[in-house]
Amino acid sequence: MRQTTTYGRFGSELMGDIMGDKELDFGFIVEKTFGVIGERFVELILLALIFVIVPQIVLSFLISSMFDSAVASGSMMPTFSLGMMLGSIVAGLLPLLMQAAAVHTTVEALTGRPSDVGTSVGVAIAVFLPLLGLSILMGLGLAIGFMLLIIPGLILLTYWVVAVPSFIVEDTGIIGAFERSAELTKGQRWRIFGLIVLVWIAYAVVAYIITMLTGGAMASAAYAQNFTLMGAIVNGVLGALSAIVGSVGVAVLYVHLRDLQDGTSLDTISDVFR
């Protein structure tokens, strides 16, 4: 009681996060994430090609062509294009479908059940519009949080990290997804924050290595058509890597948190797709 009085409600919850009995298992999350990626590699790569790599390459070529045309006509900037604007919006929204499809694939893989690209895409399309609303609200909340000296944004990120899989798997509704994510992450937020930091560092290292490995080829082909192609491919690969690892990892984290907080079996979780 004295500890609760000294720290207050927030301090008590913070101490619970640090000293919780059921600890988040980093090894489990890493092992299962890459286990799912290895097991369903072809399916996940096809999803990444559909929703990330091909759209990014096409968009890169369209943008490059617009700038080339502008330079050829003596203009420093390309003129406004409705088609380009719509293409940019579509390319920005497709990763949402990628995440939803990857959540379905991951849950099925963890339960040892078969899945296929068509079924996963169907699940993603079915939840797209409410998922878009959820993502917009989350994006606004995180943007405001990061503008307020960054720390509030990091706090919200740890609270909402599994909002998307909560919405897809449990059909919580948009507001319910935020509440469910906060419930599942309670007592684990410091560990989740540490996991997020480690993932960011790992991605930055991998992105740097890929950039260095392709930098020579890109530089030697400057001002040539294959320079644009190389840049588009590198961006597409990095985008696909981020989408696959991030989407599968968040789904694995969600399943692990449900096991820690609710004792829910994988079979029960997967039944939602039946």
Tab-separated table of C-alpha atoms in Angstrom:
chain	number	residue	atom	x	y	z
A	1	MET	CA	0.000	0.000	0.000
A	2	ARG	CA	2.820	2.399	0.805
A	3	GLN	CA	4.305	1.896	-2.628
A	4	THR	CA	0.993	2.704	-4.330
A	5	THR	CA	0.613	5.843	-2.190
A	6	THR	CA	4.137	7.001	-2.995
A	7	TYR	CA	4.054	6.497	-6.747
A	8	GLY	CA	0.366	7.027	-7.392
A	9	ARG	CA	-1.664	5.102	-9.955
A	10	PHE	CA	0.755	5.693	-12.811
A	11	GLY	CA	3.770	4.738	-10.704
A	12	SER	CA	2.067	1.582	-9.494
A	13	GLU	CA	1.270	0.540	-13.070
A	14	LEU	CA	4.824	1.355	-14.147
A	15	MET	CA	6.262	-0.843	-11.400
A	16	GLY	CA	3.866	-3.578	-12.500
A	17	ASP	CA	5.265	-3.275	-16.019
A	18	ILE	CA	8.800	-3.723	-14.742
A	19	MET	CA	8.128	-6.474	-12.203
A	20	GLY	CA	5.292	-8.441	-13.832
A	21	ASP	CA	5.199	-12.145	-13.075
A	22	LYS	CA	4.550	-13.158	-16.676
A	23	GLU	CA	7.383	-11.795	-18.758
A	24	LEU	CA	7.365	-11.200	-22.477
A	25	ASP	CA	9.607	-13.792	-24.109
A	26	PHE	CA	11.803	-12.079	-26.720
A	27	GLY	CA	13.195	-15.421	-27.840
A	28	PHE	CA	9.715	-16.796	-28.503
A	29	ILE	CA	8.758	-13.766	-30.585
A	30	VAL	CA	11.934	-13.825	-32.693
A	31	GLU	CA	11.826	-17.612	-33.150
A	32	LYS	CA	8.157	-17.707	-34.135
A	33	THR	CA	8.403	-14.633	-36.380
A	34	PHE	CA	11.193	-16.068	-38.503
A	35	GLY	CA	9.710	-19.539	-38.210
A	36	VAL	CA	6.478	-18.318	-39.813
A	37	ILE	CA	8.407	-16.380	-42.465
A	38	GLY	CA	10.419	-19.502	-43.316
A	39	GLU	CA	7.386	-21.774	-43.375
A	40	ARG	CA	5.129	-19.447	-45.395
A	41	PHE	CA	7.913	-17.690	-47.328
A	42	VAL	CA	6.398	-18.109	-50.791
A	43	GLU	CA	2.976	-16.903	-49.666
A	44	LEU	CA	4.393	-13.889	-47.847
A	45	ILE	CA	6.653	-12.957	-50.776
A	46	LEU	CA	3.693	-13.126	-53.162
A	47	LEU	CA	1.699	-10.880	-50.831
A	48	ALA	CA	4.646	-8.466	-50.686
A	49	LEU	CA	4.925	-8.470	-54.489
A	50	ILE	CA	1.225	-7.666	-54.839
A	51	PHE	CA	0.922	-5.036	-52.132
A	52	VAL	CA	4.412	-3.544	-51.755
A	53	ILE	CA	7.128	-4.287	-54.304
A	54	VAL	CA	5.283	-3.944	-57.619
A	55	PRO	CA	3.299	-0.827	-56.573
A	56	GLN	CA	6.473	0.882	-55.327
A	57	ILE	CA	8.411	0.085	-58.486
A	58	VAL	CA	5.571	1.303	-60.714
A	59	LEU	CA	5.153	4.479	-58.671
A	60	SER	CA	8.913	5.141	-58.761
A	61	PHE	CA	8.944	4.876	-62.552
A	62	LEU	CA	5.931	7.160	-62.885
A	63	ILE	CA	7.513	9.801	-60.646
A	64	SER	CA	10.829	9.504	-62.506
A	65	SER	CA	9.059	9.887	-65.853
A	66	MET	CA	7.227	12.994	-64.647
A	67	PHE	CA	10.473	14.634	-63.514
A	68	ASP	CA	12.220	13.684	-66.760
A	69	SER	CA	9.375	15.244	-68.755
A	70	ALA	CA	9.493	18.373	-66.609
A	71	VAL	CA	13.258	18.743	-67.102
A	72	ALA	CA	12.910	18.171	-70.855
A	73	SER	CA	10.326	20.970	-71.038
A	74	GLY	CA	12.542	23.362	-69.090
A	75	SER	CA	10.563	23.194	-65.854
A	76	MET	CA	12.119	22.478	-62.460
A	77	MET	CA	9.021	20.729	-61.097
A	78	PRO	CA	6.464	18.427	-62.768
A	79	THR	CA	2.924	19.666	-63.241
A	80	PHE	CA	0.089	18.370	-61.097
A	81	SER	CA	-1.259	14.981	-62.146
A	82	LEU	CA	-4.490	13.543	-60.774
A	83	GLY	CA	-3.403	10.077	-61.857
A	84	MET	CA	-0.126	10.415	-59.979
A	85	MET	CA	-1.911	11.626	-56.865
A	86	LEU	CA	-4.335	8.697	-56.963
A	87	GLY	CA	-1.473	6.292	-57.633
A	88	SER	CA	0.422	7.610	-54.613
A	89	ILE	CA	-2.665	7.200	-52.423
A	90	VAL	CA	-3.227	3.633	-53.613
A	91	ALA	CA	0.444	2.735	-53.079
A	92	GLY	CA	0.212	4.178	-49.578
A	93	LEU	CA	-2.922	2.191	-48.703
A	94	LEU	CA	-1.862	-1.193	-50.060
A	95	PRO	CA	0.488	-1.957	-47.119
A	96	LEU	CA	-2.641	-2.032	-44.913
A	97	LEU	CA	-3.906	-4.941	-46.984
A	98	MET	CA	-0.469	-6.517	-46.711
A	99	GLN	CA	-0.586	-6.321	-42.908
A	100	ALA	CA	-4.107	-7.746	-42.682
A	101	ALA	CA	-3.252	-10.610	-45.038
A	102	ALA	CA	-0.024	-11.324	-43.125
A	103	VAL	CA	-1.916	-11.448	-39.816
A	104	HIS	CA	-4.201	-14.130	-41.258
A	105	THR	CA	-1.256	-16.066	-42.673
A	106	THR	CA	0.627	-15.867	-39.379
A	107	VAL	CA	-2.246	-17.058	-37.193
A	108	GLU	CA	-2.895	-19.982	-39.517
A	109	ALA	CA	0.801	-20.862	-39.579
A	110	LEU	CA	1.074	-20.814	-35.791
A	111	THR	CA	-1.795	-23.278	-35.523
A	112	GLY	CA	-0.379	-25.530	-38.243
A	113	ARG	CA	-3.314	-24.888	-40.550
A	114	PRO	CA	-2.936	-24.327	-44.308
A	115	SER	CA	-3.440	-20.931	-45.870
A	116	ASP	CA	-3.143	-19.489	-49.355
A	117	VAL	CA	-2.702	-16.083	-50.946
A	118	GLY	CA	-6.303	-15.894	-52.186
A	119	THR	CA	-7.835	-16.548	-48.764
A	120	SER	CA	-5.465	-14.142	-47.027
A	121	VAL	CA	-6.215	-11.415	-49.578
A	122	GLY	CA	-9.944	-12.057	-49.127
A	123	VAL	CA	-9.656	-11.576	-45.362
A	124	ALA	CA	-7.685	-8.358	-45.921
A	125	ILE	CA	-10.248	-6.923	-48.355
A	126	ALA	CA	-13.112	-7.768	-45.997
A	127	VAL	CA	-11.630	-5.658	-43.171
A	128	PHE	CA	-10.014	-2.937	-45.279
A	129	LEU	CA	-12.388	0.000	-44.753
A	130	PRO	CA	-12.652	-0.198	-40.942
A	131	LEU	CA	-8.927	-1.007	-40.801
A	132	LEU	CA	-8.300	2.189	-42.752
A	133	GLY	CA	-10.291	4.144	-40.184
A	134	LEU	CA	-8.310	2.508	-37.389
A	135	SER	CA	-5.016	3.346	-39.097
A	136	ILE	CA	-6.002	6.978	-39.651
A	137	LEU	CA	-6.923	7.436	-35.994
A	138	MET	CA	-3.752	5.680	-34.884
A	139	GLY	CA	-1.633	7.778	-37.227
A	140	LEU	CA	-3.170	11.020	-35.985
A	141	GLY	CA	-2.724	10.003	-32.352
A	142	LEU	CA	0.901	8.974	-32.841
A	143	ALA	CA	1.676	12.115	-34.875
A	144	ILE	CA	0.317	14.356	-32.137
A	145	GLY	CA	2.145	12.314	-29.507
A	146	PHE	CA	5.490	12.545	-31.324
A	147	MET	CA	5.046	16.292	-31.803
A	148	LEU	CA	4.673	16.611	-28.019
A	149	LEU	CA	8.382	16.012	-27.302
A	150	ILE	CA	8.313	12.425	-28.708
A	151	ILE	CA	7.743	10.655	-25.366
A	152	PRO	CA	3.896	10.663	-25.539
A	153	GLY	CA	4.128	9.160	-29.012
A	154	LEU	CA	6.348	6.333	-27.777
A	155	ILE	CA	3.921	5.668	-24.916
A	156	LEU	CA	0.958	5.470	-27.296
A	157	LEU	CA	2.942	3.231	-29.630
A	158	THR	CA	3.482	0.676	-26.861
A	159	TYR	CA	-0.196	0.892	-25.855
A	160	TRP	CA	-1.489	0.426	-29.420
A	161	VAL	CA	1.128	-1.914	-30.884
A	162	VAL	CA	-1.293	-4.858	-31.294
A	163	ALA	CA	-4.415	-2.846	-32.146
A	164	VAL	CA	-4.475	-4.051	-35.760
A	165	PRO	CA	-4.315	-7.823	-35.061
A	166	SER	CA	-6.765	-7.314	-32.168
A	167	PHE	CA	-9.215	-5.743	-34.615
A	168	ILE	CA	-8.722	-8.382	-37.315
A	169	VAL	CA	-8.817	-11.466	-35.098
A	170	GLU	CA	-11.303	-10.440	-32.403
A	171	ASP	CA	-13.561	-8.121	-34.426
A	172	THR	CA	-13.378	-5.566	-31.621
A	173	GLY	CA	-14.451	-2.551	-33.637
A	174	ILE	CA	-12.196	0.453	-34.142
A	175	ILE	CA	-12.327	1.952	-30.644
A	176	GLY	CA	-12.400	-1.509	-29.089
A	177	ALA	CA	-9.130	-2.365	-30.863
A	178	PHE	CA	-7.321	0.441	-29.036
A	179	GLU	CA	-8.815	-0.649	-25.721
A	180	ARG	CA	-7.996	-4.313	-26.337
A	181	SER	CA	-4.401	-3.490	-27.273
A	182	ALA	CA	-3.987	-1.437	-24.095
A	183	GLU	CA	-5.403	-4.348	-22.092
A	184	LEU	CA	-3.096	-6.920	-23.691
A	185	THR	CA	0.050	-4.799	-23.307
A	186	LYS	CA	-0.566	-3.971	-19.641
A	187	GLY	CA	2.342	-5.118	-17.496
A	188	GLN	CA	4.564	-5.659	-20.554
A	189	ARG	CA	5.029	-2.163	-21.973
A	190	TRP	CA	8.645	-1.615	-20.979
A	191	ARG	CA	9.569	-4.928	-22.582
A	192	ILE	CA	7.513	-4.099	-25.680
A	193	PHE	CA	9.260	-0.724	-25.909
A	194	GLY	CA	12.619	-2.474	-25.720
A	195	LEU	CA	11.526	-4.886	-28.441
A	196	ILE	CA	10.452	-1.995	-30.692
A	197	VAL	CA	13.825	-0.272	-30.205
A	198	LEU	CA	15.685	-3.488	-31.065
A	199	VAL	CA	13.588	-3.951	-34.215
A	200	TRP	CA	14.260	-0.368	-35.327
A	201	ILE	CA	17.998	-0.824	-34.808
A	202	ALA	CA	18.020	-4.143	-36.677
A	203	TYR	CA	16.083	-2.638	-39.593
A	204	ALA	CA	18.428	0.364	-39.773
A	205	VAL	CA	21.461	-1.953	-39.878
A	206	VAL	CA	19.955	-4.176	-42.589
A	207	ALA	CA	18.860	-1.140	-44.637
A	208	TYR	CA	22.363	0.319	-44.369
A	209	ILE	CA	23.978	-2.946	-45.481
A	210	ILE	CA	21.625	-3.297	-48.458
A	211	THR	CA	22.226	0.338	-49.427
A	212	MET	CA	25.999	-0.143	-49.238
A	213	LEU	CA	25.883	-3.357	-51.255
A	214	THR	CA	23.821	-1.752	-54.013
A	215	GLY	CA	25.365	1.714	-53.810
A	216	GLY	CA	28.202	0.971	-56.218
A	217	ALA	CA	25.888	-0.375	-58.880
A	218	MET	CA	23.540	2.568	-58.439
A	219	ALA	CA	26.348	5.131	-58.617
A	220	SER	CA	27.917	3.575	-61.716
A	221	ALA	CA	24.567	3.704	-63.490
A	222	ALA	CA	23.760	7.314	-62.615
A	223	TYR	CA	21.652	9.191	-65.165
A	224	ALA	CA	20.845	5.892	-66.879
A	225	GLN	CA	17.587	3.978	-66.977
A	226	ASN	CA	18.898	1.058	-64.908
A	227	PHE	CA	19.807	3.527	-62.135
A	228	THR	CA	16.100	4.246	-61.722
A	229	LEU	CA	15.324	0.540	-61.843
A	230	MET	CA	17.961	-0.286	-59.225
A	231	GLY	CA	16.704	2.403	-56.891
A	232	ALA	CA	13.106	1.243	-57.306
A	233	ILE	CA	14.038	-2.386	-56.683
A	234	VAL	CA	16.059	-1.523	-53.563
A	235	ASN	CA	13.196	0.577	-52.187
A	236	GLY	CA	10.735	-2.202	-52.988
A	237	VAL	CA	12.872	-4.856	-51.293
A	238	LEU	CA	13.343	-2.720	-48.178
A	239	GLY	CA	9.609	-1.995	-48.109
A	240	ALA	CA	8.805	-5.699	-48.484
A	241	LEU	CA	11.294	-6.653	-45.762
A	242	SER	CA	9.778	-4.128	-43.383
A	243	ALA	CA	6.208	-5.168	-44.233
A	244	ILE	CA	6.804	-8.912	-43.847
A	245	VAL	CA	8.871	-8.866	-40.661
A	246	GLY	CA	6.786	-6.093	-39.106
A	247	SER	CA	3.395	-7.613	-39.903
A	248	VAL	CA	4.325	-11.168	-38.906
A	249	GLY	CA	6.160	-9.941	-35.803
A	250	VAL	CA	3.209	-7.882	-34.569
A	251	ALA	CA	0.861	-10.841	-35.140
A	252	VAL	CA	3.200	-13.143	-33.179
A	253	LEU	CA	3.420	-10.541	-30.399
A	254	TYR	CA	-0.378	-10.372	-30.283
A	255	VAL	CA	-0.700	-14.148	-29.986
A	256	HIS	CA	1.986	-14.238	-27.284
A	257	LEU	CA	0.280	-11.449	-25.297
A	258	ARG	CA	-3.055	-13.253	-25.470
A	259	ASP	CA	-1.397	-16.349	-24.091
A	260	LEU	CA	0.223	-14.335	-21.263
A	261	GLN	CA	-2.861	-12.296	-20.353
A	262	ASP	CA	-5.772	-14.618	-21.181
A	263	GLY	CA	-4.253	-18.077	-21.428
A	264	THR	CA	-5.903	-18.351	-24.851
A	265	SER	CA	-4.911	-21.319	-26.970
A	266	LEU	CA	-3.827	-20.933	-30.584
A	267	ASP	CA	-6.689	-23.133	-31.787
A	268	THR	CA	-9.213	-20.777	-30.178
A	269	ILE	CA	-7.591	-17.759	-31.824
A	270	SER	CA	-7.535	-19.349	-35.261
A	271	ASP	CA	-11.200	-20.399	-35.068
A	272	VAL	CA	-12.216	-16.815	-35.827
A	273	PHE	CA	-11.286	-17.378	-39.474
A	274	ARG	CA	-13.516	-20.442	-39.789
